[in-house]
PDB file of C-alpha atoms and ligand atoms in Angstrom:
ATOM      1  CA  UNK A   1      18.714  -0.325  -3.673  1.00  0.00           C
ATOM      2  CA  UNK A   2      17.823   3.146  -2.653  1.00  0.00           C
ATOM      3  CA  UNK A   3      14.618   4.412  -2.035  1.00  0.00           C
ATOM      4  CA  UNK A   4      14.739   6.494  -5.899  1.00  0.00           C
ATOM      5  CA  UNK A   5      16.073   3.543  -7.454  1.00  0.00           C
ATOM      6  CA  UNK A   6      13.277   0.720  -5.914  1.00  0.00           C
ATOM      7  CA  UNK A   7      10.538   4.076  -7.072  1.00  0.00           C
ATOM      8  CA  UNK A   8      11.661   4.093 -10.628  1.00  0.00           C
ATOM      9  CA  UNK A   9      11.428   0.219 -10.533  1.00  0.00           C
ATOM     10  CA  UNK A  10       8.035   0.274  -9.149  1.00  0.00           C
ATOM     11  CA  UNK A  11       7.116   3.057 -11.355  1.00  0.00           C
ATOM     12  CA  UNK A  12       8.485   1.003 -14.630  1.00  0.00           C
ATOM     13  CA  UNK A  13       6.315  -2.080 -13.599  1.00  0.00           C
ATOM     14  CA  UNK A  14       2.327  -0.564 -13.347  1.00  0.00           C
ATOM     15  CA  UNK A  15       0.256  -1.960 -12.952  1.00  0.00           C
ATOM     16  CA  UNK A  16       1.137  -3.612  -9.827  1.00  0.00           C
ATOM     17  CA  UNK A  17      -0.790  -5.929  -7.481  1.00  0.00           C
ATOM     18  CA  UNK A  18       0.251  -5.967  -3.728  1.00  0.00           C
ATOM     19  CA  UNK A  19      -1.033  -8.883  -2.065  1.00  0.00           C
ATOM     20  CA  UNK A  20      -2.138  -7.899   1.411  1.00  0.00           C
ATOM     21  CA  UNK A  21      -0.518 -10.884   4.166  1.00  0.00           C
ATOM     22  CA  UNK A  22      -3.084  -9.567   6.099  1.00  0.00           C
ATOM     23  CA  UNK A  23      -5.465 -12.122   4.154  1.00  0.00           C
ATOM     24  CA  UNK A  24      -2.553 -15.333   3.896  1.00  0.00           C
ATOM     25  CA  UNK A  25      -2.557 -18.409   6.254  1.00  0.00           C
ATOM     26  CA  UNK A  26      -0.452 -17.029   8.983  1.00  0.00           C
ATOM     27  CA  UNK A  27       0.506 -20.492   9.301  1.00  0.00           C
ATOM     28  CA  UNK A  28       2.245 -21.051   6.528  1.00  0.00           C
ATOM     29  CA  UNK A  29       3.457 -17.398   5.609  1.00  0.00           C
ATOM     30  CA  UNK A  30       6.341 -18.760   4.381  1.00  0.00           C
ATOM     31  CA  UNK A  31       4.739 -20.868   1.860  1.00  0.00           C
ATOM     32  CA  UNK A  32       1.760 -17.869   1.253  1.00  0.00           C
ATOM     33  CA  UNK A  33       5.010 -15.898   0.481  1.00  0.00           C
ATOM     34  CA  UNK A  34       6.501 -17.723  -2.143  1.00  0.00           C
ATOM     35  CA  UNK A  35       3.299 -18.962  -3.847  1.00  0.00           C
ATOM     36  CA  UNK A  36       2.614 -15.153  -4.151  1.00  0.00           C
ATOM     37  CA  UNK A  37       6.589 -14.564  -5.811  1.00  0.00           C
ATOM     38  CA  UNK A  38       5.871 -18.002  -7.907  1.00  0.00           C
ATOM     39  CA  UNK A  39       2.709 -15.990  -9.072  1.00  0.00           C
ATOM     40  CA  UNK A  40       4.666 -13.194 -10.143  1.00  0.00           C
ATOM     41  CA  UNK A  41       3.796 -10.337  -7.116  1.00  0.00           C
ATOM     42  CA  UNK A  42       6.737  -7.416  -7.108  1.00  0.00           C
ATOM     43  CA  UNK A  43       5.750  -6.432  -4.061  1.00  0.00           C
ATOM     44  CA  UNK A  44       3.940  -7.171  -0.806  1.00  0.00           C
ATOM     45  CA  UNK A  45       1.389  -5.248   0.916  1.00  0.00           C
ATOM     46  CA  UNK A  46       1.290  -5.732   5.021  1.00  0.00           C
ATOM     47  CA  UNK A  47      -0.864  -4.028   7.859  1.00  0.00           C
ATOM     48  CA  UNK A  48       0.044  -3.168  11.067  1.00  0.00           C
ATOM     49  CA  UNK A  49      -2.824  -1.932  13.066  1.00  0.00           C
ATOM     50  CA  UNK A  50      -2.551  -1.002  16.967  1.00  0.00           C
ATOM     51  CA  UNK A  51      -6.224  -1.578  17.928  1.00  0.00           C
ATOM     52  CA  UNK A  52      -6.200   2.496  18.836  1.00  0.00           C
ATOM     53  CA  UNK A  53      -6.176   3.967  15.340  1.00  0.00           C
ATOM     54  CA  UNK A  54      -8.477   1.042  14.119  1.00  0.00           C
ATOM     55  CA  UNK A  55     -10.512  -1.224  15.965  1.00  0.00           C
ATOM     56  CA  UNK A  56      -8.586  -3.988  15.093  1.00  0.00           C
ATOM     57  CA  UNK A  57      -5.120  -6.261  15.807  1.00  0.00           C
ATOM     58  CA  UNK A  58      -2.990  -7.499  13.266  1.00  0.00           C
ATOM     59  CA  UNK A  59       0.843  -7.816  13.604  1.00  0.00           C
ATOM     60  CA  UNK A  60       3.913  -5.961  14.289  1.00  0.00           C
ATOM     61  CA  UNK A  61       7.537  -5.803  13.774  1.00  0.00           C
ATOM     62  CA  UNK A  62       8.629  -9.237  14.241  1.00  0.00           C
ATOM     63  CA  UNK A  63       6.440 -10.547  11.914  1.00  0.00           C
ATOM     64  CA  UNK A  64       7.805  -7.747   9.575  1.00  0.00           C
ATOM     65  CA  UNK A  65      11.360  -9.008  10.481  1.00  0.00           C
ATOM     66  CA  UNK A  66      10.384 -12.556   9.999  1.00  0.00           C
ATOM     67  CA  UNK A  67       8.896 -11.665   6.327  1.00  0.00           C
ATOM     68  CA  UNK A  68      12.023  -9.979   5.244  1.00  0.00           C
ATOM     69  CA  UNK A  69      13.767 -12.783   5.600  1.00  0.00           C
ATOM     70  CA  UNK A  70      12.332 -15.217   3.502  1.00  0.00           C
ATOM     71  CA  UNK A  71      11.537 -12.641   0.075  1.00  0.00           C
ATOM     72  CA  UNK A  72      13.372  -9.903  -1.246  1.00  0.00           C
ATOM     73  CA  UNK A  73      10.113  -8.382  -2.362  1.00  0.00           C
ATOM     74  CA  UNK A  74       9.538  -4.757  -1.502  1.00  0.00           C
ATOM     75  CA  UNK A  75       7.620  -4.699   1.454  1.00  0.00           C
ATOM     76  CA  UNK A  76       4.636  -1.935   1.165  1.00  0.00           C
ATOM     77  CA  UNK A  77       4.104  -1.375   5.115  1.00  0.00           C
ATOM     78  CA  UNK A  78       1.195   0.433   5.951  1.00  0.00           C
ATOM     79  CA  UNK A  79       1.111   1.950   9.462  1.00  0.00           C
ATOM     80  CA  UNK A  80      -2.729   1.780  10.961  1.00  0.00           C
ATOM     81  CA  UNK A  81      -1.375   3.871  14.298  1.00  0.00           C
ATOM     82  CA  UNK A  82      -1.879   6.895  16.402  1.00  0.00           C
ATOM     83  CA  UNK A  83       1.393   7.175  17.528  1.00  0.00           C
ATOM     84  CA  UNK A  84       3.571   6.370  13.784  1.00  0.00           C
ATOM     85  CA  UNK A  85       6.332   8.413  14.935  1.00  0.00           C
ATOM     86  CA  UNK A  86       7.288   6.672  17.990  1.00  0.00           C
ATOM     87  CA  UNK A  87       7.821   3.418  15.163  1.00  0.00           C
ATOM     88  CA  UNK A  88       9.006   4.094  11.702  1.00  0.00           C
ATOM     89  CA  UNK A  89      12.683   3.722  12.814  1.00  0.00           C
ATOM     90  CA  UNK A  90      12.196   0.351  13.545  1.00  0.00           C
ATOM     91  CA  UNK A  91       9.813  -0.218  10.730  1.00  0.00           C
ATOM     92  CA  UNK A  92      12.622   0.530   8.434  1.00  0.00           C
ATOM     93  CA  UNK A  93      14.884  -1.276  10.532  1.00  0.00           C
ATOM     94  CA  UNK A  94      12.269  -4.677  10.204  1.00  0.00           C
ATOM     95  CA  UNK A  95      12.933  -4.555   6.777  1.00  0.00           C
ATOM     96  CA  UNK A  96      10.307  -1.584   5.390  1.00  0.00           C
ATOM     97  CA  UNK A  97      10.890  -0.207   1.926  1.00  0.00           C
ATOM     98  CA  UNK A  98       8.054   1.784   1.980  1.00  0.00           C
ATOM     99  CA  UNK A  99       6.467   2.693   5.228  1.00  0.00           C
ATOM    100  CA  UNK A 100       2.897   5.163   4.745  1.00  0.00           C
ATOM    101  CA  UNK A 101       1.264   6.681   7.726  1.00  0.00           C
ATOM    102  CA  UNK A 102      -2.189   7.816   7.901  1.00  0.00           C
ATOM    103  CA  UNK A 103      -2.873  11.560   7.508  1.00  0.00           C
ATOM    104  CA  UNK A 104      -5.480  11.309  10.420  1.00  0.00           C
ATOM    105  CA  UNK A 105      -3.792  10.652  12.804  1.00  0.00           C
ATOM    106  CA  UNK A 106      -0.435  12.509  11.644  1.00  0.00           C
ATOM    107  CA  UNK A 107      -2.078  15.632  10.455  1.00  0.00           C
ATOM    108  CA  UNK A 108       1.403  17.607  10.050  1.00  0.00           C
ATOM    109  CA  UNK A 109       3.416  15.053   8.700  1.00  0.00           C
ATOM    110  CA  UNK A 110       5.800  17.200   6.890  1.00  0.00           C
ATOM    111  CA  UNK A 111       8.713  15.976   9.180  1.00  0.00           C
ATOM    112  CA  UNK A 112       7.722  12.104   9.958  1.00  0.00           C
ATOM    113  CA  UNK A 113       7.580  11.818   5.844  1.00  0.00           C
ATOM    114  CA  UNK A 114      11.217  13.818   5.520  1.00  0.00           C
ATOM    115  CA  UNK A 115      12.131  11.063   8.365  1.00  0.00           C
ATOM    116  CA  UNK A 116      11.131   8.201   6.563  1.00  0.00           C
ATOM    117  CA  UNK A 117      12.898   9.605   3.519  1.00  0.00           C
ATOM    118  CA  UNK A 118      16.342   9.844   5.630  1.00  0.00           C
ATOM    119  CA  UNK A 119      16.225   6.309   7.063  1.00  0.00           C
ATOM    120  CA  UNK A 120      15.771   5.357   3.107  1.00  0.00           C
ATOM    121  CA  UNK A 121      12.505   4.118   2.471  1.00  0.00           C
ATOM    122  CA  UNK A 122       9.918   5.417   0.167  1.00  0.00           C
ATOM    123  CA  UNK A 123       7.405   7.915   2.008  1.00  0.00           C
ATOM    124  CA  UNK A 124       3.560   7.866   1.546  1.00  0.00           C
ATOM    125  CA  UNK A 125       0.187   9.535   3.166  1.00  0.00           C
ATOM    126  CA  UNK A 126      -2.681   7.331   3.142  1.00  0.00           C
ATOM    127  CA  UNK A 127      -6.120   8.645   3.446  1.00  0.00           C
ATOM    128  CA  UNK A 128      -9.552   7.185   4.195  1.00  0.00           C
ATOM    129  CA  UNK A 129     -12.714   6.998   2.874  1.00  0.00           C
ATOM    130  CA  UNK A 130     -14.032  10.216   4.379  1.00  0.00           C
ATOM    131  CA  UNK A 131     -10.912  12.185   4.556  1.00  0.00           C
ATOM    132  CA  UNK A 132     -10.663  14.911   1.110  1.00  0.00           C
ATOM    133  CA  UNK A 133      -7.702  15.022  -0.973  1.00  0.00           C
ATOM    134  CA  UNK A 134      -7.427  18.338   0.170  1.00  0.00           C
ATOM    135  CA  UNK A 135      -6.456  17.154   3.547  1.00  0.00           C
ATOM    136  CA  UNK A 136      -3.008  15.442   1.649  1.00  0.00           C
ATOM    137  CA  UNK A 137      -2.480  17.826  -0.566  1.00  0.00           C
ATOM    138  CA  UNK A 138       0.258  20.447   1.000  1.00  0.00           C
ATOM    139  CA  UNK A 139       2.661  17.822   1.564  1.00  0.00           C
ATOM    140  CA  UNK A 140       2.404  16.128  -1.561  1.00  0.00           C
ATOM    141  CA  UNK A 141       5.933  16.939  -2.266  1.00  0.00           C
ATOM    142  CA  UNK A 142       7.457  14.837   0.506  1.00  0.00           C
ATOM    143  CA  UNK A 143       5.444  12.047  -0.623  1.00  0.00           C
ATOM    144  CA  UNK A 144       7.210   9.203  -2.776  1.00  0.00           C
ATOM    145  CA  UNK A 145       3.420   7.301  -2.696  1.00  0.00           C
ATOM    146  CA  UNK A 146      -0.142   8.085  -1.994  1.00  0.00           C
ATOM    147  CA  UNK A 147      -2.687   5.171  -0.325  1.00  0.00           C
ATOM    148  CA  UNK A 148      -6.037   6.157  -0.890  1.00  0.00           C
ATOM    149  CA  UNK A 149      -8.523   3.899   1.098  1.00  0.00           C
ATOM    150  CA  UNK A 150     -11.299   2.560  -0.572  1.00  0.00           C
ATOM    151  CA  UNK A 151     -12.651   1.166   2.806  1.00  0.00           C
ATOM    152  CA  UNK A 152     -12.633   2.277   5.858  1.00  0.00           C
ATOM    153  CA  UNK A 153      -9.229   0.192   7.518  1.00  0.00           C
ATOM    154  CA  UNK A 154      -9.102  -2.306  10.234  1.00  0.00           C
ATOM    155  CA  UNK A 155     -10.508  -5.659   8.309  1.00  0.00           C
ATOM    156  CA  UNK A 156     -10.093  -7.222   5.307  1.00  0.00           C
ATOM    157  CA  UNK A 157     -12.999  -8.230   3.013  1.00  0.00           C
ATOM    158  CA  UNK A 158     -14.888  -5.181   3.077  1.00  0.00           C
ATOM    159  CA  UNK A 159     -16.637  -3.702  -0.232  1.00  0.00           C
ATOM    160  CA  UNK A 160     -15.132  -1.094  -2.245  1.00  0.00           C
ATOM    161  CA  UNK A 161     -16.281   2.493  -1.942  1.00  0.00           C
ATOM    162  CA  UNK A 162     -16.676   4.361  -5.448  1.00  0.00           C
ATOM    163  CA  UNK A 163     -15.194   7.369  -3.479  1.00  0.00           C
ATOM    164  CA  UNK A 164     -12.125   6.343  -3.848  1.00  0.00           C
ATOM    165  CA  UNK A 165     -12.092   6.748  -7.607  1.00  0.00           C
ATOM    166  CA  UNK A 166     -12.711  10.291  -7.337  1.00  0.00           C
ATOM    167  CA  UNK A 167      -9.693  10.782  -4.715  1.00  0.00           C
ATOM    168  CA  UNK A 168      -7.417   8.754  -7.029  1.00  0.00           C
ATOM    169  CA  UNK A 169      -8.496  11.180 -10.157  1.00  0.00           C
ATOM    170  CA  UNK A 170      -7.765  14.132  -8.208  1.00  0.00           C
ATOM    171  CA  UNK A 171      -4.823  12.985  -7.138  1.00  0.00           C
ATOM    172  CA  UNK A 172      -3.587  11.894 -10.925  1.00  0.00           C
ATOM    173  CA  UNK A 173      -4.745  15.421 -11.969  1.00  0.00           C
ATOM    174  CA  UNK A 174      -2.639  17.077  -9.180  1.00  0.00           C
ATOM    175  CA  UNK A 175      -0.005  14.941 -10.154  1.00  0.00           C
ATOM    176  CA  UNK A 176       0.617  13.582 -13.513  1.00  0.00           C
ATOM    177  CA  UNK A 177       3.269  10.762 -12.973  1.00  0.00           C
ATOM    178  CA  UNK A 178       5.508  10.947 -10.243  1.00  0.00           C
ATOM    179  CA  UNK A 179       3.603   9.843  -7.003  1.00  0.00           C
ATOM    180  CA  UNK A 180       3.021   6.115  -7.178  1.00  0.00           C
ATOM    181  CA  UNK A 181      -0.811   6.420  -7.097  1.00  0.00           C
ATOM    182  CA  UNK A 182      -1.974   2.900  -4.230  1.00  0.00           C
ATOM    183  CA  UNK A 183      -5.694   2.295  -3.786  1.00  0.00           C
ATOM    184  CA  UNK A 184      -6.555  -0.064  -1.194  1.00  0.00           C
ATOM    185  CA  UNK A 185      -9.485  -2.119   0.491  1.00  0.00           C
ATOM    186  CA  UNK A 186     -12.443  -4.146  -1.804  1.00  0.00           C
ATOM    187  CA  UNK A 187     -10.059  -4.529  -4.975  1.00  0.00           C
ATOM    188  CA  UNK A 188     -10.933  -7.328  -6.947  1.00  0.00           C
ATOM    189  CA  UNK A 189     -11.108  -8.555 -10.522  1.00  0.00           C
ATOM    190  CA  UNK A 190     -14.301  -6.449 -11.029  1.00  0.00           C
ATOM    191  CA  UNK A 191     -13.051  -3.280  -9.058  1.00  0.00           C
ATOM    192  CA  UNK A 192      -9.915  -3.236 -10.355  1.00  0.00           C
ATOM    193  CA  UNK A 193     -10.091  -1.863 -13.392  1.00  0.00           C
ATOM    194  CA  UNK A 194     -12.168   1.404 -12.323  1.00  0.00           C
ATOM    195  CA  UNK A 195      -8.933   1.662 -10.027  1.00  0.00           C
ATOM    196  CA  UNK A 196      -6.248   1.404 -12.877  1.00  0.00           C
ATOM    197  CA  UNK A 197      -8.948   3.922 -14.923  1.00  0.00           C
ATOM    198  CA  UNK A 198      -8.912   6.598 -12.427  1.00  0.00           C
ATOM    199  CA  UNK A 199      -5.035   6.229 -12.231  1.00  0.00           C
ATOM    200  CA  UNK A 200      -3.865   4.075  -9.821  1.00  0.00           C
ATOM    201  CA  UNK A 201      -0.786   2.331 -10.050  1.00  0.00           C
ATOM    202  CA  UNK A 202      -0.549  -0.199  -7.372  1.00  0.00           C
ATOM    203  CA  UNK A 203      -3.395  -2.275  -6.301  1.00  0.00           C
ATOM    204  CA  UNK A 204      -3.703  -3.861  -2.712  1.00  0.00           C
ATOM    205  CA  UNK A 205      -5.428  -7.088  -2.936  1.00  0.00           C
ATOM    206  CA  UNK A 206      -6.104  -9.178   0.086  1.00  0.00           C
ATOM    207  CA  UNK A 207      -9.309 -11.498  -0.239  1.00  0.00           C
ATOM    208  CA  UNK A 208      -9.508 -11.689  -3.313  1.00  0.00           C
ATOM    209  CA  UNK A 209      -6.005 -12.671  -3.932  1.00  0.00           C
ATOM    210  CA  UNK A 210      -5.425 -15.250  -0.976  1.00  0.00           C
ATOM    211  CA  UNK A 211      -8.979 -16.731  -1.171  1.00  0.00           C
ATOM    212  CA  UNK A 212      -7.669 -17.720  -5.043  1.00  0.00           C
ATOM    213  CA  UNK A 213      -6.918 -21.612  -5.546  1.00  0.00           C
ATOM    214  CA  UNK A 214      -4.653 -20.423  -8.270  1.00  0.00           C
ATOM    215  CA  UNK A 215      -2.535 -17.520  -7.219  1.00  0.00           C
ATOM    216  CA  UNK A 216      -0.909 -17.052 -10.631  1.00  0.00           C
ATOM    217  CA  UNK A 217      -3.971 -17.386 -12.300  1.00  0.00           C
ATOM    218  CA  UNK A 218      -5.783 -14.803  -9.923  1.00  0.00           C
ATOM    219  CA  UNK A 219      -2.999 -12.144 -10.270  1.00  0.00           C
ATOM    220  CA  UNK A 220      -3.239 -12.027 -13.937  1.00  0.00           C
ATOM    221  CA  UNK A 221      -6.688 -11.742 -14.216  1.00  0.00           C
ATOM    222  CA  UNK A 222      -6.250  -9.004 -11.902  1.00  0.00           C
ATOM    223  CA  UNK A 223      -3.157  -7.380 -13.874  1.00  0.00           C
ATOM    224  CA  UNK A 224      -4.973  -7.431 -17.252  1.00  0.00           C
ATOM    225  CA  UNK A 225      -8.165  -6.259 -15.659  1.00  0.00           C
ATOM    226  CA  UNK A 226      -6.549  -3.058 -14.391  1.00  0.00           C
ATOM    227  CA  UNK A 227      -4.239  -3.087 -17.499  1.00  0.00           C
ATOM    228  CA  UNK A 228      -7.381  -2.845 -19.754  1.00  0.00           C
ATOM    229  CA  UNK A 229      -8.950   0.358 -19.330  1.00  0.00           C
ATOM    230  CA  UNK A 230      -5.497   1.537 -18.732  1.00  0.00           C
ATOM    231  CA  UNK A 231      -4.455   0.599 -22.372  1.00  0.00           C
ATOM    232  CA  UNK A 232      -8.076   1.904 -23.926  1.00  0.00           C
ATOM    233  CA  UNK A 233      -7.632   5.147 -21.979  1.00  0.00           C
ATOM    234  CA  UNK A 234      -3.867   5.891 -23.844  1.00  0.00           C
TER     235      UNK A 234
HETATM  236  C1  DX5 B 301      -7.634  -2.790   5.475  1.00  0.00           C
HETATM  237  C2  DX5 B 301      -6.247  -3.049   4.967  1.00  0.00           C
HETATM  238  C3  DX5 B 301      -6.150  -3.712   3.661  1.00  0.00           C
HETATM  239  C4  DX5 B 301      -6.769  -5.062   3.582  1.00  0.00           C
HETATM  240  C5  DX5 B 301      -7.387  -5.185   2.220  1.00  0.00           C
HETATM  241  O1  DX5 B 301      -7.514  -2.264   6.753  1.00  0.00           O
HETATM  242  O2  DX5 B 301      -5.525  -1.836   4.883  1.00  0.00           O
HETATM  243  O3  DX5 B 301      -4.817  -3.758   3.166  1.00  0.00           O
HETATM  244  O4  DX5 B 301      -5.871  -6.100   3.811  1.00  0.00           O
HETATM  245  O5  DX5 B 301      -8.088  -6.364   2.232  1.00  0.00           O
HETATM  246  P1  DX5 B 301      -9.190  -6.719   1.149  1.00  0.00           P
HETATM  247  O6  DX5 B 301      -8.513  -6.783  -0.170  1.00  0.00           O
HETATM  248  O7  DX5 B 301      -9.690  -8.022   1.650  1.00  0.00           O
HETATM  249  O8  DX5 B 301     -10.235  -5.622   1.209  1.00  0.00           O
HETATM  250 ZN1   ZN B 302      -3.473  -1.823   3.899  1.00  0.00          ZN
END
């Protein structure tokens, strides 16, 4: 599937919730994987942070390698890294189907997005809390995807921050359907739905997805949460 052809699926299936790995038993990833397809996730969320761009470690590309080959999932890779051009090749090569950098620390990304697009993945700026839309905004038009951060990145489990609403509206206003609108960081059951209300399409859960003893149950709470201001707003 090509990179339009996975983006009109995506698009046809909002609201979506991403579980984020970065909260499953790395133990049993395997297992974490598949209880997340048996709950009905279209696509997975993972974070690799290089302990530079973020104060934190997570994993890299064999773990990315190792995921795409137990699920046929879309994996939703989100680069936490100074240096994401030196990596997306082999990102995409891991098994990436969408790979988004972080507009900090690429702040001309008009080429490393039209690269991504050429190896065939879907292409997305992510911003964080303090960074404006305005700072995305020019090179909207190479994006297939927008992450807006609704904490500041490097750890799970954080609370939400509201100002990510506001980011997400503008970014629905600027664009009226054919980014794929992600929020990420703090989404849960009660967040969620402010999310889906200010636009967002896909929804990166970690926490509050993996910490569920009922992954199926969890997701759908989470689904119809975001789907119901969604359906009052039309
Ligand atoms: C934060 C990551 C998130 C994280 C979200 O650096 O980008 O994807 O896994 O985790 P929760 O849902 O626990 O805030
Ligand atoms: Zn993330």
């Amino acid at each position: 599937m090509d990179a339009d052809e996975l983006l009109a699926n995506l698009h046809a299936a909002v609201p979506l919730v991403g579980p984020s790995l970065l909260a499953a038993d790395f133990a049993n990833l395997e297992l974490e994987i598949r209880r997340a397809e048996e709950a009905g996730a279209q696509i997975l969320h993972l974070d690799i942070m290089d302990g530079h761009f973020v104060p934190n470690l997570s994993f890299g590309l064999p773990v990315v390698e190792a995921v795409r080959r137990v699920t046929r999932l879309p994996l939703d890779v989100h680069l936490m890294l100074t240096e994401p051009t030196r990596y997306v090749r082999r990102f995409r090569e891991a098994g990436a189907d969408l790979i988004t950098i972080h507009i900090e620390a690429v702040p001309e990304p008009t080429a490393l997005l039209r690269e991504i697009r050429r190896l065939g993945a879907c292409a997305g700026l992510t911003l964080n809390p303090p960074t404006p839309v305005e700072a995305v905004e020019p090179y909207l038009e190479d994006c297939d995807l927008v992450l807006v951060m609704s904490v500041m990145p490097g750890f799970g489990g954080q609370s939400f921050e509201p100002v990510a609403l506001e980011k997400l509206r503008r970014l629905r206003q600027l664009d009226a359907r054919r980014l794929l609108l992600s929020v990420d960081g703090g989404v849960d059951t009660e967040t969620i739905g402010p999310c889906g209300e200010a636009g967002a399409d896909l929804f990166v859960v970690g926490t509050a997805f993996f910490s569920a003893d009922d992954y199926a149950a969890r997701l759908a709470d989470l689904t119809d949460a975001a789907r119901a201001v969604r359906d009052v707003e039309i």
